[in-house]
Coordinates of C-alpha atoms in Angstrom, one line a residue:
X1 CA 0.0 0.0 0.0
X2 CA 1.4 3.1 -1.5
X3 CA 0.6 6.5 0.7
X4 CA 2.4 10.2 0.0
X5 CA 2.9 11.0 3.6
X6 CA 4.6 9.4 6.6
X7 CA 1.6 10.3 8.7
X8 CA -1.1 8.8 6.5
X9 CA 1.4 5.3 6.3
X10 CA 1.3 5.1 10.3
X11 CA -2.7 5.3 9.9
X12 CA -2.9 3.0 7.3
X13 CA -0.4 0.7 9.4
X14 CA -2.3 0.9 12.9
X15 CA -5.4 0.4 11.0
X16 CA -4.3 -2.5 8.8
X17 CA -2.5 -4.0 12.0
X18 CA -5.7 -4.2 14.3
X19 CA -7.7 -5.2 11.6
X20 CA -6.1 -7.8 9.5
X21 CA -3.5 -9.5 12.2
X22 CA -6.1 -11.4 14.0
X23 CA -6.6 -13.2 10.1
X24 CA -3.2 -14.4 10.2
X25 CA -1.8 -11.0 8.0
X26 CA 1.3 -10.6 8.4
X27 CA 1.8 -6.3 8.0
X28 CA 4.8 -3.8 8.1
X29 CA 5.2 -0.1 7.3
X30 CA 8.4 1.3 5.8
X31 CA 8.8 5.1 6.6
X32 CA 10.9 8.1 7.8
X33 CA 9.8 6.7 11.6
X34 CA 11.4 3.3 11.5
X35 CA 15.3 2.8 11.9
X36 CA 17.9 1.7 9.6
X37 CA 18.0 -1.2 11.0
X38 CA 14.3 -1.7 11.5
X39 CA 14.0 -0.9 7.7
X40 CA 16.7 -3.5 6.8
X41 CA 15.4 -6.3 8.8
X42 CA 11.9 -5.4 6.8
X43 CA 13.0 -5.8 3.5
X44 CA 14.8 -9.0 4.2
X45 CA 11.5 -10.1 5.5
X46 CA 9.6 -8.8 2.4
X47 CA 12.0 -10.5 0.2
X48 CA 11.6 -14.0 1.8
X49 CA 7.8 -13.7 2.1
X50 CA 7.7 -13.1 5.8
X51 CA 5.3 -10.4 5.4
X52 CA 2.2 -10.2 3.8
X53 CA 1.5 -6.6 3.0
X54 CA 4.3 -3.9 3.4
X55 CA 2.9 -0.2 3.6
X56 CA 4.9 2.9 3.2
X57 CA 5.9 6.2 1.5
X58 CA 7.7 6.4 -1.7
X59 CA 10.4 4.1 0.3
X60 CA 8.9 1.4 -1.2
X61 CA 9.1 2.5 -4.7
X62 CA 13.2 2.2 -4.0
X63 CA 15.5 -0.5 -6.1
X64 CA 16.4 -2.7 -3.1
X65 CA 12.5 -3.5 -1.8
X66 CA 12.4 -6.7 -3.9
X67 CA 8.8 -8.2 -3.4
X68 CA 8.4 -12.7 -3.6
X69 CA 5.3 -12.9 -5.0
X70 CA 3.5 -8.8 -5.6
X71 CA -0.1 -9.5 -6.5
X72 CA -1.8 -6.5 -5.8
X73 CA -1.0 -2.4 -5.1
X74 CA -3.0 -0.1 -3.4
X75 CA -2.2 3.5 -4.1
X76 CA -3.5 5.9 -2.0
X77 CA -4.2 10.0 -2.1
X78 CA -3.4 9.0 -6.1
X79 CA -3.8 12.8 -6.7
X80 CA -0.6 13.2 -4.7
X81 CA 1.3 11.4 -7.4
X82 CA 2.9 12.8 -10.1
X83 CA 2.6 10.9 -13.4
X84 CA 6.9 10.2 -13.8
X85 CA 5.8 8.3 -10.0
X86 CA 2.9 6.8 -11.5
X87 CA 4.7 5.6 -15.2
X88 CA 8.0 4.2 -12.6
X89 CA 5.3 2.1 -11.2
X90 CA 3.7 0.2 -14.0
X91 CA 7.4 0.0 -15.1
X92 CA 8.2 -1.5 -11.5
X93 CA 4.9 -3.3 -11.4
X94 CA 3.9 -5.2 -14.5
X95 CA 1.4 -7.6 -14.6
X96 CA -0.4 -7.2 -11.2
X97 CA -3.8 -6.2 -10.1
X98 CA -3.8 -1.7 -9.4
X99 CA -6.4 -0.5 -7.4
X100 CA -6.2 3.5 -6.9
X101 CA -8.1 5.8 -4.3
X102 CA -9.0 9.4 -4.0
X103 CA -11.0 11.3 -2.8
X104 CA -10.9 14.2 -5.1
X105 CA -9.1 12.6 -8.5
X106 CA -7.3 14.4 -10.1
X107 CA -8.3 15.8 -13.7
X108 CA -6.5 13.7 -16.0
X109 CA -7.0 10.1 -14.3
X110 CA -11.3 11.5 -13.4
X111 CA -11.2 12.0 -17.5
X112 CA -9.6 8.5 -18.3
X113 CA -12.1 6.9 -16.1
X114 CA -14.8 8.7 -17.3
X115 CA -13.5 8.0 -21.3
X116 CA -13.4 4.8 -20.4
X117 CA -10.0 4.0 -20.5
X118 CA -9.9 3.2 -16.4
X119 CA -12.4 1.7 -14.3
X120 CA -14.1 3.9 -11.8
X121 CA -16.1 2.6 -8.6
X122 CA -17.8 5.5 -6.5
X123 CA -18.3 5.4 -2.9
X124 CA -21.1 7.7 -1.9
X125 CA -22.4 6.5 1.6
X126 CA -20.6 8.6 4.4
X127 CA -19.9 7.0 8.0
X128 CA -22.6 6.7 10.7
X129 CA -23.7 10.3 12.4
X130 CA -21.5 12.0 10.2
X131 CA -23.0 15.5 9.3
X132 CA -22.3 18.0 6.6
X133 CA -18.9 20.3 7.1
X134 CA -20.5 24.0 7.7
X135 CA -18.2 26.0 5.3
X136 CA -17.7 29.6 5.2
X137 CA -15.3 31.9 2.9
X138 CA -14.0 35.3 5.4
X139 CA -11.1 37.5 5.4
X140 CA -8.8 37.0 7.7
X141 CA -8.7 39.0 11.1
X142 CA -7.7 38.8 15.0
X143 CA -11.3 38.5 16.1
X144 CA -12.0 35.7 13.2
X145 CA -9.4 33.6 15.1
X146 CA -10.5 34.3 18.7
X147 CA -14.2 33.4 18.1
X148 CA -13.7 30.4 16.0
X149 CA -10.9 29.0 18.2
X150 CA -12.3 30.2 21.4
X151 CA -16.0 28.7 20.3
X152 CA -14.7 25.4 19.7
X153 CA -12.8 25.5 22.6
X154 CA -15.6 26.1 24.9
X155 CA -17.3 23.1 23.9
X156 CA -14.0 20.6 24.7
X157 CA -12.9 20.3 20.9
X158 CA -9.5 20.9 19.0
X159 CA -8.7 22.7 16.1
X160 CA -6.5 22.9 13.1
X161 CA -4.8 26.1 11.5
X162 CA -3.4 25.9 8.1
X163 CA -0.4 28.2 7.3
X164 CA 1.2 26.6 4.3
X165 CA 4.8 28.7 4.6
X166 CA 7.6 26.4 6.7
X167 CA 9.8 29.4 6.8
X168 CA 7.3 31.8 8.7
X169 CA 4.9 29.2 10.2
X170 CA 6.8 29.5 14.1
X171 CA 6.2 33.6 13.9
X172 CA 2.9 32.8 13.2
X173 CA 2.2 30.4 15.9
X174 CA 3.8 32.9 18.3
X175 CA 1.4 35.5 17.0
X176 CA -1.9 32.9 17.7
X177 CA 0.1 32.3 21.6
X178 CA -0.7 36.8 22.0
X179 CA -3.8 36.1 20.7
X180 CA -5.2 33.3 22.8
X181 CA -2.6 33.1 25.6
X182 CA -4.1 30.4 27.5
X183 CA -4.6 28.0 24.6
X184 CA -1.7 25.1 24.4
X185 CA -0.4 25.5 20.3
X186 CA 1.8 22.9 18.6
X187 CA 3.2 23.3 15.3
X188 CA 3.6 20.7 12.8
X189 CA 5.2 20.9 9.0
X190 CA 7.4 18.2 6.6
X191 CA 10.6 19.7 7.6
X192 CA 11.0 18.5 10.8
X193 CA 13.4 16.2 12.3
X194 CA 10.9 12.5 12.4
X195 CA 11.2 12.0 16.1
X196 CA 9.9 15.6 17.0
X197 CA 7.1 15.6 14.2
X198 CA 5.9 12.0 15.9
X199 CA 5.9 13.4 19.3
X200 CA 3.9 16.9 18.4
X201 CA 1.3 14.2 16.5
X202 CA 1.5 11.8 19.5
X203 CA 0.9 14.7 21.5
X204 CA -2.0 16.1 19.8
X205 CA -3.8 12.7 19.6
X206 CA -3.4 12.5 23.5
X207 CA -5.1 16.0 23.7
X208 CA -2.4 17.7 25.3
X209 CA -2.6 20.4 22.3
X210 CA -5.8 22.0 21.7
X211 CA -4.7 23.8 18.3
X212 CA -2.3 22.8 15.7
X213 CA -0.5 24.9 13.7
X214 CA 0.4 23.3 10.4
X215 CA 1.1 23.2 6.8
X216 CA -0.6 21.2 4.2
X217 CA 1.0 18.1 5.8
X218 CA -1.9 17.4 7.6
X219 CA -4.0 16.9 4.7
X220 CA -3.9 13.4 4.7
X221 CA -4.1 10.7 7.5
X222 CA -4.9 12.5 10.6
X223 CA -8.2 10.9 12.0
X224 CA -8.5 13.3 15.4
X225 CA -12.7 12.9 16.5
X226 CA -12.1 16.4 18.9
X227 CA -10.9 18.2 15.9
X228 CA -14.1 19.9 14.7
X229 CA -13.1 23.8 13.7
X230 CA -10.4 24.1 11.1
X231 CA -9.0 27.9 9.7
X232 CA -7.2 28.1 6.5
X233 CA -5.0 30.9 5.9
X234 CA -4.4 32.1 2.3
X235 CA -7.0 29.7 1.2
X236 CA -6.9 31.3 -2.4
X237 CA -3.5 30.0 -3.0
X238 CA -4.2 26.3 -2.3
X239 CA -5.7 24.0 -4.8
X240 CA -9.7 22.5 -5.0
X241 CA -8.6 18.5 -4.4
X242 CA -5.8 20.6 -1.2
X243 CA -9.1 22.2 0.2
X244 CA -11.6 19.1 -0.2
X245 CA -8.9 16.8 1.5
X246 CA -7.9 19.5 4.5
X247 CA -11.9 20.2 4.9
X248 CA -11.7 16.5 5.4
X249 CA -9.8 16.3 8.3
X250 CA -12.6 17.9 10.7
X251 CA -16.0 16.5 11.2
X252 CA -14.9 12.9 11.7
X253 CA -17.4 12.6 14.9
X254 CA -21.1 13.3 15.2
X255 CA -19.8 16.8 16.0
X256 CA -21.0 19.5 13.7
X257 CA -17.9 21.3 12.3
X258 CA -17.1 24.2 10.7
X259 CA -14.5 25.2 8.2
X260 CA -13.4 29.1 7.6
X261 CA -11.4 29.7 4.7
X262 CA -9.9 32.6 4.9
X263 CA -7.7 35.3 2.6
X264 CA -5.6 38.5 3.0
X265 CA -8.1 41.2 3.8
X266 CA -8.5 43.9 0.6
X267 CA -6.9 41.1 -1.3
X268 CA -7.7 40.9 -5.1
X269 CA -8.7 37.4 -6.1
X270 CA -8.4 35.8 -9.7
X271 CA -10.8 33.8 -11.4
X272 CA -10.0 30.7 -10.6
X273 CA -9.2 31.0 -7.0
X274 CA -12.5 32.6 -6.5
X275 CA -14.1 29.4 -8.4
X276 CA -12.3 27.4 -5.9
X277 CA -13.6 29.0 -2.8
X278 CA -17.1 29.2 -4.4
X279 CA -17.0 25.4 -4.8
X280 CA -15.6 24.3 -2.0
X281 CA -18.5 26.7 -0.5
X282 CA -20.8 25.6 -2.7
X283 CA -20.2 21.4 -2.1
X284 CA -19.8 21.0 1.5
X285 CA -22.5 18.4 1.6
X286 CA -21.0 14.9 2.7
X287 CA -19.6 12.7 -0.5
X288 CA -19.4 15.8 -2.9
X289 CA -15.5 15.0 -3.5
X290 CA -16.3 13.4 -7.1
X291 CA -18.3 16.6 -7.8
X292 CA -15.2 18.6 -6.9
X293 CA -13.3 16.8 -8.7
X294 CA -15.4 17.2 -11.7
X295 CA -15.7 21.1 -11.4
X296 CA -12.0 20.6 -11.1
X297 CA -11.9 19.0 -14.7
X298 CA -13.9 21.7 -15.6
X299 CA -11.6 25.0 -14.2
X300 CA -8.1 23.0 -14.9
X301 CA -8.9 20.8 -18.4
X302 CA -8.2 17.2 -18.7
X303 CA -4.3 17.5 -19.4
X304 CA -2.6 14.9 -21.7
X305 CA -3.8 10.8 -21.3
X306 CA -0.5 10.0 -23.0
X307 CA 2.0 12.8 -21.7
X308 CA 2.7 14.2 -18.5
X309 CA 0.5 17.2 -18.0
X310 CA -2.3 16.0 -15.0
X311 CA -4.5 18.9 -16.6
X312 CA -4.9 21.3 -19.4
X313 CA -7.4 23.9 -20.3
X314 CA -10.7 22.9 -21.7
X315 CA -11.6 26.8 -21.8
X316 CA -15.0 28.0 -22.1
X317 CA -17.2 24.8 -23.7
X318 CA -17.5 23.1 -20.9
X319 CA -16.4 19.2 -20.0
X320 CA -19.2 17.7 -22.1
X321 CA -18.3 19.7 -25.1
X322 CA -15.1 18.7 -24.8
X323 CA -16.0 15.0 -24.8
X324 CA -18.1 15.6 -28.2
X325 CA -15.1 18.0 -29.6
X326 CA -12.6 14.7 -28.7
X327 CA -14.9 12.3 -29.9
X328 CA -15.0 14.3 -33.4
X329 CA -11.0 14.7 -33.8
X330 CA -10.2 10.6 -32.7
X331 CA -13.3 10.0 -35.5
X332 CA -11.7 12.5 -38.2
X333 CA -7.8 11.1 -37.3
X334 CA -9.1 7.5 -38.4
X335 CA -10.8 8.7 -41.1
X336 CA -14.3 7.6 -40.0
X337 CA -17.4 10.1 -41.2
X338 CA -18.6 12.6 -38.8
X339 CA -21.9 13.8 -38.8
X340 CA -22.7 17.4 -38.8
X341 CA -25.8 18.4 -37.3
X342 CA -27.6 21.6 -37.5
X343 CA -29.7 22.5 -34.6
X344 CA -33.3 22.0 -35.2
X345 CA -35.8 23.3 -33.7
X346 CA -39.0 21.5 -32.9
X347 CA -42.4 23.0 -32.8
X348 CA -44.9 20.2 -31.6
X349 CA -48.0 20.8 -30.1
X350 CA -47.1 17.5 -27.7
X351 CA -46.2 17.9 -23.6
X352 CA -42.4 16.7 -23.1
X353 CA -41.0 16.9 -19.9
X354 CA -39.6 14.6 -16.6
X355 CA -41.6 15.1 -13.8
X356 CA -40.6 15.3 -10.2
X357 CA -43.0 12.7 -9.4
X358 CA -41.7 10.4 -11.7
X359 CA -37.9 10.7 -10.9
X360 CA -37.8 12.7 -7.6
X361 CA -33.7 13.3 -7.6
X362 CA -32.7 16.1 -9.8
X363 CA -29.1 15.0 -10.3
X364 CA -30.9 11.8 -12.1
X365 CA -33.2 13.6 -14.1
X366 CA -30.5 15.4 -15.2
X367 CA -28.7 12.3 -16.2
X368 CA -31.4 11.0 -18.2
X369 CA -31.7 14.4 -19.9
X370 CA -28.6 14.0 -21.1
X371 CA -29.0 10.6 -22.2
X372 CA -32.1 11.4 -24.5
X373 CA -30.5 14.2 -25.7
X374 CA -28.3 12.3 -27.1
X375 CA -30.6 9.1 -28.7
X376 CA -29.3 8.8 -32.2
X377 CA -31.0 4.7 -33.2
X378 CA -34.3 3.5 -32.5
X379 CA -32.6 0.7 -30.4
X380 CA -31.2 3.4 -28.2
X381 CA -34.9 4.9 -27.9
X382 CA -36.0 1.4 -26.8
X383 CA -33.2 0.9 -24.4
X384 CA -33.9 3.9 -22.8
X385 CA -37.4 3.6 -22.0
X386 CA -37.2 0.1 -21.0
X387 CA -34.5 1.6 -18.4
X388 CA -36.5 4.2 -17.2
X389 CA -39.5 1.4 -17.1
X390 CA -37.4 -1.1 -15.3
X391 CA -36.1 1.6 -12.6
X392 CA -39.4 4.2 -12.1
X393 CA -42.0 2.3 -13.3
X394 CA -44.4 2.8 -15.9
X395 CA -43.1 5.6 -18.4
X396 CA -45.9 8.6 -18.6
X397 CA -46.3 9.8 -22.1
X398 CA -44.6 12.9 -22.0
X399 CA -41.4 11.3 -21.2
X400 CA -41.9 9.2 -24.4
X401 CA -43.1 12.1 -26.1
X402 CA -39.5 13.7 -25.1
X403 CA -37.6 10.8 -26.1
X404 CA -39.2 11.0 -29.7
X405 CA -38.4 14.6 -29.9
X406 CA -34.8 13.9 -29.6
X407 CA -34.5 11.4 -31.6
X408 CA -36.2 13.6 -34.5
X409 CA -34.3 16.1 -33.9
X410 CA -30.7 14.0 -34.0
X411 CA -31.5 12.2 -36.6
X412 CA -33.1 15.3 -38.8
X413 CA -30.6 17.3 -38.0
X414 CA -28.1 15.0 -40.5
X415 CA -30.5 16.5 -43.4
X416 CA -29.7 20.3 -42.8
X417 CA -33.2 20.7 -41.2
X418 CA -33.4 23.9 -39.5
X419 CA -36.8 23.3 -38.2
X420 CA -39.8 20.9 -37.5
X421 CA -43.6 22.1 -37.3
X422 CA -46.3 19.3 -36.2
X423 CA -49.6 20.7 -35.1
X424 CA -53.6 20.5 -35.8
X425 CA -52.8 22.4 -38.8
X426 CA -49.9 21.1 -40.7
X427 CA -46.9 19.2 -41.0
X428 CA -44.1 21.2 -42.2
X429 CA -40.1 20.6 -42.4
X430 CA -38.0 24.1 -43.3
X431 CA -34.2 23.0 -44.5
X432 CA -31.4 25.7 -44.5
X433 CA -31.5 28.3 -46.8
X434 CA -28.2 27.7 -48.5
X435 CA -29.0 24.2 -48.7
X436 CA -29.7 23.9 -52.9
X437 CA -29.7 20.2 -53.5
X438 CA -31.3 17.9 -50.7
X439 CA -30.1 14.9 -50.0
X440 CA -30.2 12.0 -52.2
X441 CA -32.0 9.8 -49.3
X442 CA -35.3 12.6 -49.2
X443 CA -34.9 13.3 -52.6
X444 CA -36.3 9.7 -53.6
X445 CA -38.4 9.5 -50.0
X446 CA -40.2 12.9 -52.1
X447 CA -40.8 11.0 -55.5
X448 CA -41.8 7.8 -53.9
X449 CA -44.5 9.5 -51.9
X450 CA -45.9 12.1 -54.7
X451 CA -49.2 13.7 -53.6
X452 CA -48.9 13.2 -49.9
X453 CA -45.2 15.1 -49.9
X454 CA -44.5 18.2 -51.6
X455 CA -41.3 20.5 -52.5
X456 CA -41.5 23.9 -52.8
X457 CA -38.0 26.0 -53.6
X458 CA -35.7 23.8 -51.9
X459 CA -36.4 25.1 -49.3
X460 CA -39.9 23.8 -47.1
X461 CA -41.4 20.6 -47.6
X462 CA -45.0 20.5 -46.6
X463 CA -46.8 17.0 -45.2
X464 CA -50.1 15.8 -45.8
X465 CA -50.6 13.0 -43.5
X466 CA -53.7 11.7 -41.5
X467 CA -53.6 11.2 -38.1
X468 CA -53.3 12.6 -34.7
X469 CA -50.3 14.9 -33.6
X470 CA -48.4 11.6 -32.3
X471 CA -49.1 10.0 -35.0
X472 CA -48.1 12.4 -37.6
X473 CA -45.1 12.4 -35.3
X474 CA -44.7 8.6 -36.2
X475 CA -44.5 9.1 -39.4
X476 CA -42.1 12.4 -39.5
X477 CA -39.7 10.0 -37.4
X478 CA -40.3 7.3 -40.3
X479 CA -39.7 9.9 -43.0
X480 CA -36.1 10.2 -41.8
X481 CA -35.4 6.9 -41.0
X482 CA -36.0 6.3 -45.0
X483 CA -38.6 3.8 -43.9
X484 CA -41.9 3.4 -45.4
X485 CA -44.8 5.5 -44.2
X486 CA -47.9 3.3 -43.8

């Protein structure tokens, strides 16, 4: 098991000791904690198959761990890992089963699981009594850190400060001692000597610190139940998957917490810091860190799949955009045909809509939205409605309704239709105005049906077709499927 931080592979080692020793699992942890000569006696262990699962830092990465048998890596925090660490592993490790974990992926490895290229399994059900992180965006003052501090104080809690600069981080502590003089302050960062940063943690976990003053170090594996207020200085210079996993190290009780991030007061923030904050604002519900991560995708881009960049500007259009626009060049580089669709619009005298009473979550009517904006085969059509039929229950007309709309207007829209009119009236189809010769497909769909289909200027044609509205929107569906109209 592969962690970024000597703290997180002592919580991963505790843990993994209570819980797997009693089943005969044999576990070690190779860090900045243990000895020379503890580390040595480890790997000769590890090498003769004395132990069954060895956790650690990049240590373990290192030419002389040889492994017996390696069947399986776990690697942790993956956002932590820069893809040269990443490409040395499958180089180190070939041929064995990878399973990655984060709570906030980063950009490039959410878009290759979301392409397909990686398998992605989402974990959405917090613990037991957890409750939601209350988070707020301030400026920084004195009085800010006296109330927050002092209020979580009162109540028999600990809390964390993030300053994220080693080489002032002791004058600010000293400042916090003015400030609250009869609150007990450690400081913590990656630049200590091991033995002292072990005894400041030791020290906190036993309570004998109520604040700690620290850098991002803490950001991953301190589990601390008391620790339920958290201030982050300079908040606007830390990044969205820094914020989520430092947010996540209060609230681990059935305590309500609260999280202030903070920046330099009359401070002007850029763009994307102020997206950050907004977010991290915005998604403080618990389990939001693959929605994070995906607003992330969308402020940073999706970076290279086969170079190092972990994320890359997708601009303005958006990540789904940027799907279609990706789907279009791979298509156009192997030379397959890309449709070009013109957007049609659609005037039918029909209802088509999802109700809330048919799919009460918003996020999944959303979702299926999506999915039936994108129908583009009368299979899919079928599919779709036998999903929503399978999952909801009977499917109310206007959901079908929908469905049929947006499978017109896909597959119309290959035609240079510019717009669709069904209604008591008439049936009418309007193509593009620079659009002098139609398609050869419509062209014999006219002649075949003479009398009941007619072409004026290149530019309309007009339907004469019995029927009700839906039916008439049968047949307009039939039309452009080439299929015959009965």
């Amino acid at each position: 098991l592969l962690c970024p931080t000597t703290i997180l592979s002592e919580q991963h080692y505790r843990t993994a000791k209570e819980r797997l020793e009693q089943f005969g699992v044999r576990v070690a942890v190779i860090n900045r904690f243990r000895t020379p000569l503890q580390v040595k006696d480890i790997l000769r262990r590890v090498k003769e198959g004395e132990i069954d699962m060895l956790i650690g830092t990049h240590r373990i990465l290192s030419d002389d761990v040889v492994y017996k048998d390696l069947g399986l890596l776990i690697l942790d925090e993956e956002q932590r890992f820069g893809v040269e660490h990443k490409e040395k592993i499958k180089d180190k490790f070939r041929n064995i089963d990878v399973i990655t974990l984060s709570a906030t992926p980063i950009p490039r490895t959410l878009n290759m699981s979301l392409s397909g290229i990686r398998d992605i399994s989402i974990i959405e059900t917090p613990p037991r009594d957890r409750l939601p992180i209350q988070t707020y965006i301030s400026e920084e003052s004195d009085q800010l850190f006296k109330d927050v501090i002092s209020r979580e104080l009162a109540r028999g809690g600990q809390a964390f400060v993030v300053y994220n600069r080693v080489e002032s981080i002791e004058e600010f502590a000293s400042y916090l001692r003015n400030l609250l003089p009869n609150v007990k302050i450690g400081v913590a960062h990656g630049q200590m000597q091991e033995k002292l940063l072990e005894n400041i943690i030791s020290r906190l976990y036993n309570n004998e610190y109520n604040v700690l003053v620290a850098t991002t170090l803490i950001e991953n594996g301190i589990n601390l139940p008391l620790a339920n207020t958290m201030v982050v200085v300079d908040a606007d210079r830390l990044g969205l998957s820094q914020l989520y996993q430092l947010r996540g190290r209060i609230g681990r009780s059935d305590r309500l917490s609260y999280a202030y991030l903070t920046y330099t007061k009359d401070k002007m923030i850029n763009e994307d810091a102020y997206k950050r904050l907004e977010t991290m604002r915005e998604f403080s519900q618990l389990g939001s860190g693959f929605k994070i991560a995906m607003r992330d995708l969308e402020i940073r881009g999706a970076g290279n799949i086969f170079g190092k960049e972990q994320h890359g500007h997708i601009e303005k259009v958006g990540y789904d955009m940027y799907v279609k626009l990706l789907n279009e060049e791979v298509k156009e580089i192997r030379g397959e045909k890309i449709n070009k669709k013109s957007d049609v619009k659609l005037e039918i005298n029909l209802s088509a809509f999802i109700s809330e009473d048919y799919i009460e979550d918003g996020e999944q009517r959303v979702v299926y939205y999506t999915r039936i904006g994108d129908l583009q085969s009368k299979d899919e059509l079928n599919e779709l409605i036998s999903s929503l039929e399978d999952g909801y229950g009977q499917v109310p007309q206007e959901i079908i309704n929908l469905c049929k709309f947006a499978y017109l207007r896909n597959i119309a829209g290959q035609f240079k239709v510019k717009r669709i009119v069904i209604n008591k009236l008439e049936s009418v189809v309007y193509l593009e105005k620079d659009e002098k010769i139609i398609d050869e497909r419509l062209a014999n769909k006219l002649n075949e049906f003479n009398g009941r289909l007619s072409f004026d200027n290149n530019i309309k044609i007009k339907f004469t077709l019995n029927g009700t509205i839906l039916e008439r929107l049968d047949k307009m569906i039939k039309f452009f499927e080439c299929e015959e109209l009965n």
